[in-house]
XYZ file of C-alpha atoms in Angstrom:
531
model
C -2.897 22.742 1.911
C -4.083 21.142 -1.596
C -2.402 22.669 -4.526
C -5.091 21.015 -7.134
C -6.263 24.243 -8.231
C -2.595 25.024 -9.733
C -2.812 22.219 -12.334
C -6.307 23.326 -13.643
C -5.204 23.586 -17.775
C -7.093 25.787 -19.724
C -9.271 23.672 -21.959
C -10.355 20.599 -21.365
C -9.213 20.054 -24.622
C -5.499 20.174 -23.188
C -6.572 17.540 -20.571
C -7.907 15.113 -22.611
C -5.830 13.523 -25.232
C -7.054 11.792 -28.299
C -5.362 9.422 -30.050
C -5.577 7.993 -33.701
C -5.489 4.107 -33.754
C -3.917 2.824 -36.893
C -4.128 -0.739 -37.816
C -1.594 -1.988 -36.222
C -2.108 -0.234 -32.486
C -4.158 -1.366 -29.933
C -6.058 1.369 -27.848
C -5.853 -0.042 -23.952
C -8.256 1.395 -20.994
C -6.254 4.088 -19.390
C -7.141 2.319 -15.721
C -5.793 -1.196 -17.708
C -2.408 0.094 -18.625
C 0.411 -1.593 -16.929
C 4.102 0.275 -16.433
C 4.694 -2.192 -19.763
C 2.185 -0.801 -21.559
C 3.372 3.321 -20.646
C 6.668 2.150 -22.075
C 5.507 1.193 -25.205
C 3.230 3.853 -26.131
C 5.912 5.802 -24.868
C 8.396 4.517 -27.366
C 5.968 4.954 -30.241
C 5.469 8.181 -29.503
C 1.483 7.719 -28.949
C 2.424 9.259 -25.033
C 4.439 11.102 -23.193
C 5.153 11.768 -19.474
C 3.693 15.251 -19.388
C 0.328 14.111 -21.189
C 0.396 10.787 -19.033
C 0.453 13.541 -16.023
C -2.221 15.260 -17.660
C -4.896 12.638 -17.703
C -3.787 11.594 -13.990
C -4.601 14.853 -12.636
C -7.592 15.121 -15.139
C -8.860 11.940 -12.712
C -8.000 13.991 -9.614
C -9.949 16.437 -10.789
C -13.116 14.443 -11.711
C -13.329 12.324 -8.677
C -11.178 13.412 -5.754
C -11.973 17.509 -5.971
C -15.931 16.533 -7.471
C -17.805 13.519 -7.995
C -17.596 11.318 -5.609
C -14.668 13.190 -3.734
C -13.024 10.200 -2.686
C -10.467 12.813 -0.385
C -7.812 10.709 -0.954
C -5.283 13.349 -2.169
C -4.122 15.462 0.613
C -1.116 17.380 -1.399
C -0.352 17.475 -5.167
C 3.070 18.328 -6.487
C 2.875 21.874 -8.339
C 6.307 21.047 -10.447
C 4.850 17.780 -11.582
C 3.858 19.016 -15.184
C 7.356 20.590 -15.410
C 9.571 17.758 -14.206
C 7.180 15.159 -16.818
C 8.436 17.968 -19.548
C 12.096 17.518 -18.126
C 11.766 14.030 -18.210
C 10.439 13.623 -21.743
C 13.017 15.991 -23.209
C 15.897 13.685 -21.389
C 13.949 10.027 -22.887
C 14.599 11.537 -26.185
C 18.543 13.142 -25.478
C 19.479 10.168 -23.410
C 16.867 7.186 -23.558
C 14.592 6.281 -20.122
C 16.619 5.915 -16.541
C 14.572 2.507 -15.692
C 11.116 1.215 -16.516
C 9.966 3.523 -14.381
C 10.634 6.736 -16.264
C 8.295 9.427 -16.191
C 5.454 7.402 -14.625
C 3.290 9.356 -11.995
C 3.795 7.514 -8.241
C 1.683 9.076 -5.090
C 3.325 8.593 -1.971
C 1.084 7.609 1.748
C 1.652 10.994 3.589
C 3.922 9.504 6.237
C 7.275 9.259 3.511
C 9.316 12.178 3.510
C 9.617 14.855 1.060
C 11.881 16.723 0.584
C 9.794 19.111 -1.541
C 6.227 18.528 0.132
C 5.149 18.481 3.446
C 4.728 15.106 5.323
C 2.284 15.261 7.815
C 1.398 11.859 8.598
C -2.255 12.804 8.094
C -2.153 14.974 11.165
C -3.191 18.307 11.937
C 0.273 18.558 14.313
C 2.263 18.088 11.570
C 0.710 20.035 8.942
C 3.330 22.030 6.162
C 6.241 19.975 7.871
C 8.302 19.477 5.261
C 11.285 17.109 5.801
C 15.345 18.689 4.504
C 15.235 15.113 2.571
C 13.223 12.543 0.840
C 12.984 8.803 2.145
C 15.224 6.320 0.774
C 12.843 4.891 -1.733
C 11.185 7.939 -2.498
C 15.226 8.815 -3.105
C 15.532 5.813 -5.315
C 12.360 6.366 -7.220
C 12.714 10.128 -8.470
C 16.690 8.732 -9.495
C 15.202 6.261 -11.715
C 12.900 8.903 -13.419
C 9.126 8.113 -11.544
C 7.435 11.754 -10.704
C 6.527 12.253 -7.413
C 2.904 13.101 -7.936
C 1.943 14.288 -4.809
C 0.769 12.668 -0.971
C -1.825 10.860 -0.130
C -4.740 10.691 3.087
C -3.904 7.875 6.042
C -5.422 6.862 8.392
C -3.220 9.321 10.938
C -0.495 8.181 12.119
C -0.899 4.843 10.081
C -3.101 3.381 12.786
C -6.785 3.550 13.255
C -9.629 4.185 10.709
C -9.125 5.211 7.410
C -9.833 8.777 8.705
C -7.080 11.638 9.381
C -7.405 15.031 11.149
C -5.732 16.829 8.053
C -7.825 14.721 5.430
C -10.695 13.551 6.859
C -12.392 10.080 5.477
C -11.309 8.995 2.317
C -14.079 6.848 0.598
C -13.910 3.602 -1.124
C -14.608 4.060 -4.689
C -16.464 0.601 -5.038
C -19.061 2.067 -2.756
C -18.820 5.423 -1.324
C -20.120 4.232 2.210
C -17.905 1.206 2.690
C -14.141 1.863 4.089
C -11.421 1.661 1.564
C -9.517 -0.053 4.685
C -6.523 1.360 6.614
C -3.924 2.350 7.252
C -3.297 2.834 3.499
C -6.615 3.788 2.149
C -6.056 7.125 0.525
C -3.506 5.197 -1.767
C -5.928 2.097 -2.034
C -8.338 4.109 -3.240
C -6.035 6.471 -5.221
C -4.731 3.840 -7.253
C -7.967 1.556 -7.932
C -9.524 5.084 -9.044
C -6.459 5.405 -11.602
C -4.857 8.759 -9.960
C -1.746 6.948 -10.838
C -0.362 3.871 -12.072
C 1.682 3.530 -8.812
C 1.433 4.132 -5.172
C 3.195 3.143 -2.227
C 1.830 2.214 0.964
C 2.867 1.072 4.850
C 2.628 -1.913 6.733
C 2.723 -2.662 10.407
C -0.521 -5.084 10.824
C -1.981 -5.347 7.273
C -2.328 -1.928 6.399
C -0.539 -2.261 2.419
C -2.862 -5.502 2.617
C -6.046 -4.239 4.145
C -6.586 -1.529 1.330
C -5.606 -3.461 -1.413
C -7.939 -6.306 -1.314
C -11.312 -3.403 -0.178
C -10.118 -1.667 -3.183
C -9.644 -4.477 -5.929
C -5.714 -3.992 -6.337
C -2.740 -5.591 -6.044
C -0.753 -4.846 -2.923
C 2.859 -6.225 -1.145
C 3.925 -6.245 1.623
C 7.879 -7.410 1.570
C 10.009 -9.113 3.857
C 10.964 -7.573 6.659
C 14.447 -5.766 5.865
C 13.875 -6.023 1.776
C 12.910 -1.892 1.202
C 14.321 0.610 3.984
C 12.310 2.365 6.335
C 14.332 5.549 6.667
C 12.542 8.371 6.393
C 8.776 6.962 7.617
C 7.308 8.245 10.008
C 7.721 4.941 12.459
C 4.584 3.074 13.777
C 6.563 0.107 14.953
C 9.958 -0.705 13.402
C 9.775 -4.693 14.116
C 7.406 -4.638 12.026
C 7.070 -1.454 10.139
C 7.725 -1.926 6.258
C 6.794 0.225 2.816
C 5.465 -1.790 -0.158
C 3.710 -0.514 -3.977
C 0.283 -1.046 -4.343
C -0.847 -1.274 -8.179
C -3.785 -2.652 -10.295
C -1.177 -5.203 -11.928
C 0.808 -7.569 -10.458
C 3.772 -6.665 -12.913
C 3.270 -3.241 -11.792
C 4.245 -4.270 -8.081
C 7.131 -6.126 -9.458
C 8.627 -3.445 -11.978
C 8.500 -1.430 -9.081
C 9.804 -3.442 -6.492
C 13.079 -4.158 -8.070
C 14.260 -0.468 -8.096
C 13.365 0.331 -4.441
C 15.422 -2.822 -2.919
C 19.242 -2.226 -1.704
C 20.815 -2.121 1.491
C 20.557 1.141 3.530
C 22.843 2.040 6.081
C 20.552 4.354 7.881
C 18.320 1.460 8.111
C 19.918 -1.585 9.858
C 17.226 -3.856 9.080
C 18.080 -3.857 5.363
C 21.338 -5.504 6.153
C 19.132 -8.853 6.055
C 18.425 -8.482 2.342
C 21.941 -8.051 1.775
C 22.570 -10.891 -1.462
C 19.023 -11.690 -1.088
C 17.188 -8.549 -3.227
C 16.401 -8.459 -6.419
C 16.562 -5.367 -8.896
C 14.540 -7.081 -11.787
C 11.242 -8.652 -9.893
C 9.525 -8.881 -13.469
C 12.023 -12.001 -14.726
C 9.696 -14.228 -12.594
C 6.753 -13.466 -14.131
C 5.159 -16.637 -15.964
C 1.786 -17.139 -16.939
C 2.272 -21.084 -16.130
C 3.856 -20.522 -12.590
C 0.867 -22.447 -10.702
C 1.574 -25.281 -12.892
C 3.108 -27.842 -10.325
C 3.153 -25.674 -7.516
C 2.114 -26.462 -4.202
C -0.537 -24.225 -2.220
C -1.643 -24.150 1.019
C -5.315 -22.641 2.343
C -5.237 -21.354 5.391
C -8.556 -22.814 6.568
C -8.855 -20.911 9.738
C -9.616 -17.901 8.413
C -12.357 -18.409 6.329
C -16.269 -18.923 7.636
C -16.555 -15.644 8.526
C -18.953 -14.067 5.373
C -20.193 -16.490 3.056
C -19.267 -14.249 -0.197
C -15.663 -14.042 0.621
C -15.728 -17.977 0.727
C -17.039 -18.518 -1.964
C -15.053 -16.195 -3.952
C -11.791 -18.267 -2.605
C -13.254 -21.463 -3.055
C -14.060 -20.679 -6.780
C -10.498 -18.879 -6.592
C -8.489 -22.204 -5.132
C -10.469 -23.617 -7.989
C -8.837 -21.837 -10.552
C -5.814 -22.719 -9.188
C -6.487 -26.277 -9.409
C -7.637 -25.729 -13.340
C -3.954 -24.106 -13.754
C -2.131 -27.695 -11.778
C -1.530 -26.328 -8.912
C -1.967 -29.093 -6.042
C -3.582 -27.429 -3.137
C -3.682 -28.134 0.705
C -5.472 -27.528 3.771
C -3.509 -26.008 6.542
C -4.453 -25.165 10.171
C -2.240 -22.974 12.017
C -1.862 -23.734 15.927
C -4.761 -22.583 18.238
C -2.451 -20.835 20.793
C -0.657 -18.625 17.715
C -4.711 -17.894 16.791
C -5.357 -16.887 20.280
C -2.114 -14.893 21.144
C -1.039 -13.649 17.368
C -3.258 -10.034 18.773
C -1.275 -10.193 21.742
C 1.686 -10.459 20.801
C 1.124 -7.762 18.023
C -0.373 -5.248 20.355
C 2.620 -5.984 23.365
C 5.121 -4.903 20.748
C 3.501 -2.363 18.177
C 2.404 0.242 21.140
C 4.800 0.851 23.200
C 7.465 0.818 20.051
C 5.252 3.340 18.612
C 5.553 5.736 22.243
C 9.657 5.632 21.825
C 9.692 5.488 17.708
C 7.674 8.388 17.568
C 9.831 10.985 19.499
C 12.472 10.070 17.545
C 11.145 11.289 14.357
C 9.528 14.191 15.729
C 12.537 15.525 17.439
C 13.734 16.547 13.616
C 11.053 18.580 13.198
C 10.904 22.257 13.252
C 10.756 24.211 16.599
C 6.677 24.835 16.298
C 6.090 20.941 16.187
C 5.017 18.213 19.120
C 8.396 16.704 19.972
C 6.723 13.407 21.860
C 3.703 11.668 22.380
C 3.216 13.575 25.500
C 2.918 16.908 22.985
C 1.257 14.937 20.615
C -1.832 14.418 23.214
C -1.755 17.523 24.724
C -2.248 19.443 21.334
C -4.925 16.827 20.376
C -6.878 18.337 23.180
C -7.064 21.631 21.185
C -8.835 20.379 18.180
C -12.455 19.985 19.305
C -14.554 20.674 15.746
C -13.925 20.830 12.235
C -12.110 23.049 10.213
C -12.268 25.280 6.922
C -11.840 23.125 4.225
C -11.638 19.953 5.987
C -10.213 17.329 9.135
C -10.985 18.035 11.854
C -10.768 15.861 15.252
C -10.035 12.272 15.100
C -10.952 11.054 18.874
C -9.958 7.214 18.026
C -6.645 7.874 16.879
C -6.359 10.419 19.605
C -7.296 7.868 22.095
C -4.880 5.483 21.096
C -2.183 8.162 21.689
C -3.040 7.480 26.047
C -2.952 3.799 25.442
C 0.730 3.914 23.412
C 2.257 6.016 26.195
C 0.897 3.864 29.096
C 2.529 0.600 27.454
C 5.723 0.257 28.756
C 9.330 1.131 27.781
C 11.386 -0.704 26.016
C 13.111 -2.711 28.555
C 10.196 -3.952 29.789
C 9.653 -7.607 30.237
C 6.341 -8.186 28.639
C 7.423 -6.144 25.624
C 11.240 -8.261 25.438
C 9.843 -11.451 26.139
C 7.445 -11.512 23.134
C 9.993 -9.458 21.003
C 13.018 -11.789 21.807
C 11.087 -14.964 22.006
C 7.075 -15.085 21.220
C 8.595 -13.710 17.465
C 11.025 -16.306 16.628
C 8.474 -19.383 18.146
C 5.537 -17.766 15.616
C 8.303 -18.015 12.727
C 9.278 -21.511 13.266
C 5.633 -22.340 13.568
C 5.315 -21.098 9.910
C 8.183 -22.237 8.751
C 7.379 -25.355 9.488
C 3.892 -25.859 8.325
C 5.423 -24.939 5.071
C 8.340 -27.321 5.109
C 6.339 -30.021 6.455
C 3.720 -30.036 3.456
C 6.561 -28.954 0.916
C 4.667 -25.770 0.161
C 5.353 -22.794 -2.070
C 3.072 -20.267 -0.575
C 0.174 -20.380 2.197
C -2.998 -18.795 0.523
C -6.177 -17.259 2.641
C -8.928 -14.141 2.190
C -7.028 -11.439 2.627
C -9.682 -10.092 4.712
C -12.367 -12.656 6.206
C -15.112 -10.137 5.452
C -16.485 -7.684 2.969
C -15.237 -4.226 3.858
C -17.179 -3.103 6.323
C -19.607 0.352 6.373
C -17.696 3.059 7.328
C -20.111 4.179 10.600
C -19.310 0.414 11.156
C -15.044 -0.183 10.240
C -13.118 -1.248 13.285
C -9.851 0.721 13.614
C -7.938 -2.188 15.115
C -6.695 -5.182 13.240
C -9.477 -7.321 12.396
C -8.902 -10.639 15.090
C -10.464 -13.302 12.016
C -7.601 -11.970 9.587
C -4.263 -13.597 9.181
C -2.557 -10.759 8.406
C -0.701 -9.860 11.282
C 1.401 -13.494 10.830
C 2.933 -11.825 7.722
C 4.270 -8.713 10.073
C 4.767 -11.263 13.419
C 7.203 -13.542 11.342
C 8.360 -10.155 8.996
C 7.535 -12.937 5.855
C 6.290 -10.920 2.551
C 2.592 -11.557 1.603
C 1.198 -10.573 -2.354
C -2.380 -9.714 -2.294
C -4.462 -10.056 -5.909
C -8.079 -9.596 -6.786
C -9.948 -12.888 -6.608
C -13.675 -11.809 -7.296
C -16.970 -9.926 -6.057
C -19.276 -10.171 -3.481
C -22.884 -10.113 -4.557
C -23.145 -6.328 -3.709
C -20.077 -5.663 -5.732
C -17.572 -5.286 -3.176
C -14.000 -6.726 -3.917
C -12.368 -9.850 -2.532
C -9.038 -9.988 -2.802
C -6.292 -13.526 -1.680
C -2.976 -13.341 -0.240
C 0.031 -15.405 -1.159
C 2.241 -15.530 1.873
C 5.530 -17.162 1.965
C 8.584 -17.771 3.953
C 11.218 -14.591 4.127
C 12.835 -13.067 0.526
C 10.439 -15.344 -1.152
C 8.887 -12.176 -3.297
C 10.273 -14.074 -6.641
C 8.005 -16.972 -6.002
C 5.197 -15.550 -4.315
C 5.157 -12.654 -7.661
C 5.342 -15.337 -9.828
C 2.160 -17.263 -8.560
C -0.249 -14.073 -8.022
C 0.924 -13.326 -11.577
C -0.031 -16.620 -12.993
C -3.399 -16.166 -10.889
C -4.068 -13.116 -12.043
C -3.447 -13.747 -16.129
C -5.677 -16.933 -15.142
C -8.658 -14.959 -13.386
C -8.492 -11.583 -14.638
C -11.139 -9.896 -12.105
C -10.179 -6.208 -11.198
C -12.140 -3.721 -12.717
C -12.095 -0.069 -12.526
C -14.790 0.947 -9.955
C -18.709 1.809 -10.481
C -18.006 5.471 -9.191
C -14.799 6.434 -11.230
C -15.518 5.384 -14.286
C -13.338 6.132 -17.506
C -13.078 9.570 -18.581
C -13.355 10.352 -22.292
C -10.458 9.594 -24.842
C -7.752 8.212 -22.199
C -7.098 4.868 -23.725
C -3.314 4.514 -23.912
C -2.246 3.599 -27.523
C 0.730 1.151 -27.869
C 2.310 -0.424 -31.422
């Protein structure tokens, strides 16, 4: 299943690269580096692609196959090293495709690949591999980014951060903490430096959830602003992709070249004059200055850490001249917001779900009937890892008893419960002339991993952002005491990623608080050299 032994070089010498800093270069930590950075050093000829590949599988190496084996790689691309050469040869023929030119992505294991299997983190799907890549994944290899390889989920992308091909992937913060779900293997992948891009999923939080337990930036778009053709579906009301990075320029370089309108995917139709193919233009260090900011009171009192960290974070804002608010959101949208979540997101998942898998090959579950009956099969571990994964298993009873898709309870909330939540929001934001609502990402530290709760957490606001389909940025805001990251989301109304990229950018130049993470620490002579 893991092809890491085929990139083992022969010397460690090959793996890692030493660079001489003249007076005029700056040496940069390798985890630091944004897409900006690559580029230059790039340019001066102080990197290229293949020895930028090099010191991302040298990380691999050191902390997903030993060290702390995070297990948050479950496939690695065995061409990568020779498409990085390909790609360097063609920067110096023909100049870079986009900013995005040989720089290593990983992918959550539930896009498709056209050259790696997508499994969705499930032992029923293993060595599926899809006759074509998803549309981003599409429009990311066009513009030059190597597909690196796949990454662990929690299966399925719902429950745990724990998968019955790849097991439990481990936050690298602290090893017995959860890196969050359902995007944790690329949370973790990306705060460890595997790569200086990943992309994620979100249905109830799950780009968001990972990023803030990990100390990245993550986004998840509007609703309709990236396609969702070719993911594996959890819930396509609110299903959406989104890049997780450790810079908030990062998230917007990449942004800009997955946008466009999809045919195969007719929610895309919505961003149709609205997307953007240059996010980084609204980048400005002074983009607080002015603004208006709302905090989301209701969701904090839960650990007194993660307050303070946003209080001293809403400070910072103020020191920048931002003007900032308390809102409350309505007590029946705090009481029902699960609800209506759960009413829509299972049984979607029950009919979603068949449709994929009826494109698989003749040896695979074609519906969630199959998919529980072959669960049933798997009762201990297995050579070399997974194993079962009786929560997400579970869940699989509960999707196919919800309902079809004509059902009232599921149409009333979809056709009507939806809209009324988006008004609400819409209006608290219009009524205090806001430019984003701000609140803890997650109301808690992340929780032990003996201890994570698989469902959305009921204290975190995160399922608004997927309810209305409105995009929500999530930046590192601080530390617990025990070291655990904190991060804050900037949620705003729909196609209001310009704005809400331009505050968390301002934020973070302001606050400057991720750091590379106790148990994957630098490796010797990777600092990236640029003029």
């Amino acid at each position: 299943m893991r092809l890491h032994r085929s990139f083992r070089l022969a010397t460690l010498a090959a793996l890692l690269i030493s660079y001489t800093v003249s007076a005029r270069a700056a040496a940069i930590d390798f985890d630091a580096a944004t897409i900006a950075d690559l580029n230059q050093a790039f340019k001066a000829g102080s990197l290229t692609s293949e020895q930028l590949v090099q010191q991302c599988l040298a990380r691999i190496e050191a902390y997903d196959d030993n060290g702390p084996k995070l297990n948050a790689v479950i496939t690695l691309n065995p061409k990568a090293l020779d498409i990085a050469r390909a790609l360097d040869a063609e920067r110096k023929s023909k100049g870079p495709r986009s900013p995005l030119h040989g720089i290593p992505v990983l992918l959550k294991d539930n896009y498709d690949t056209f050259d790696m299997p997508t499994t969705g983190g499930s032992v029923m799907l293993e060595n599926w591999v899809p006759p074509d890549d998803a549309y981003v994944v599409k429009k990311l290899r066009d513009a030059g980014a190597i597909i690196l390889g796949k990454l662990n989920l929690s299966e399925f992308a719902s429950g745990a951060a724990h998968s019955s091909l790849g097991g439990q992937t481990l936050n690298p913060h602290d090893l017995t903490r959860t890196p969050s779900g359902s995007s944790g293997g690329t949370g973790a992948a990306i705060a460890a430096a595997y790569a200086p891009l990943g992309l994620g999923t979100d249905t109830g939080g799950s780009i968001r959830g990972p990023a803030t337990a990990n100390g990245i930036v993550g986004l998840k778009p509007t609703h309709g602003l990236m396609s969702r053709d070719g993911i594996i579906p959890l819930s396509l009301t609110f299903d959406t992709g989104g890049p997780l990075a450790r810079s908030v320029y990062d998230v917007a370089v990449s942004l800009g070249v997955m946008t466009g309108v999809d045919p195969a995917d007719p929610a895309t139709q919505k961003s149709k004059g609205k997307a953007v193919t240059d996010y980084t233009q609204f980048l400005k260090t002074d983009a607080l200055k002015g603004a208006r900011i709302g905090i989301a009171r209701d969701f904090l009192g839960a650990d007194q850490d993660v307050d303070w960290v946003v209080e001293s974070a809403l400070e910072s804002m103020r020191k920048a001249g931002a003007t900032v608010i308390d809102v409350r959101y309505p007590k029946w949208l705090l009481d029902s917001k699960g609800e209506f979540y759960s009413a829509v997101r299972n049984p979607e998942f029950a009919v979603q779900i068949n449709t994929y898998l009826a494109a698989t090959g003749p040896s695979y579950p074609k519906t969630i009937e199959d998919l529980i009956a072959r669960s049933n099969d798997v009762r201990s571990l297995r050579p070399g890892g997974g194993g079962p994964n009786p929560v997400r298993w579970t869940l699989f009873k509960k999707e196919a008893e919800a309902g079809k898709l004509d059902d009232y309870r599921y149409l009333s909330v979809r056709d009507h419960a939806l809209p009324m939540v988006r008004m609400v929001v819409e209006g608290i934001l219009a009524a205090e002339k806001l430019d984003a609502i701000v609140y803890p990402t997650s109301p808690r530290r992340p929780a032990l991993i003996a201890q994570a709760q698989p469902q959305p957490d009921a204290a975190s606001a995160t399922n608004i952002a997927n309810l209305t389909g409105f995009p929500d940025l999530i930046v590192p805001a601080g530390f617990t005491t025990d070291d655990l990251p904190v991060g804050i989301s900037f949620f705003g109304p729909a196609f209001s990623e310009p704005k809400l990229l331009a505050l968390g950018y301002s934020f973070e130049q302001a606050t400057r608080v991720r750091r590379l993470p106790v148990h994957t620490p630098a490796l010797a002579n990777q600092a990236v050299v640029t003029p």
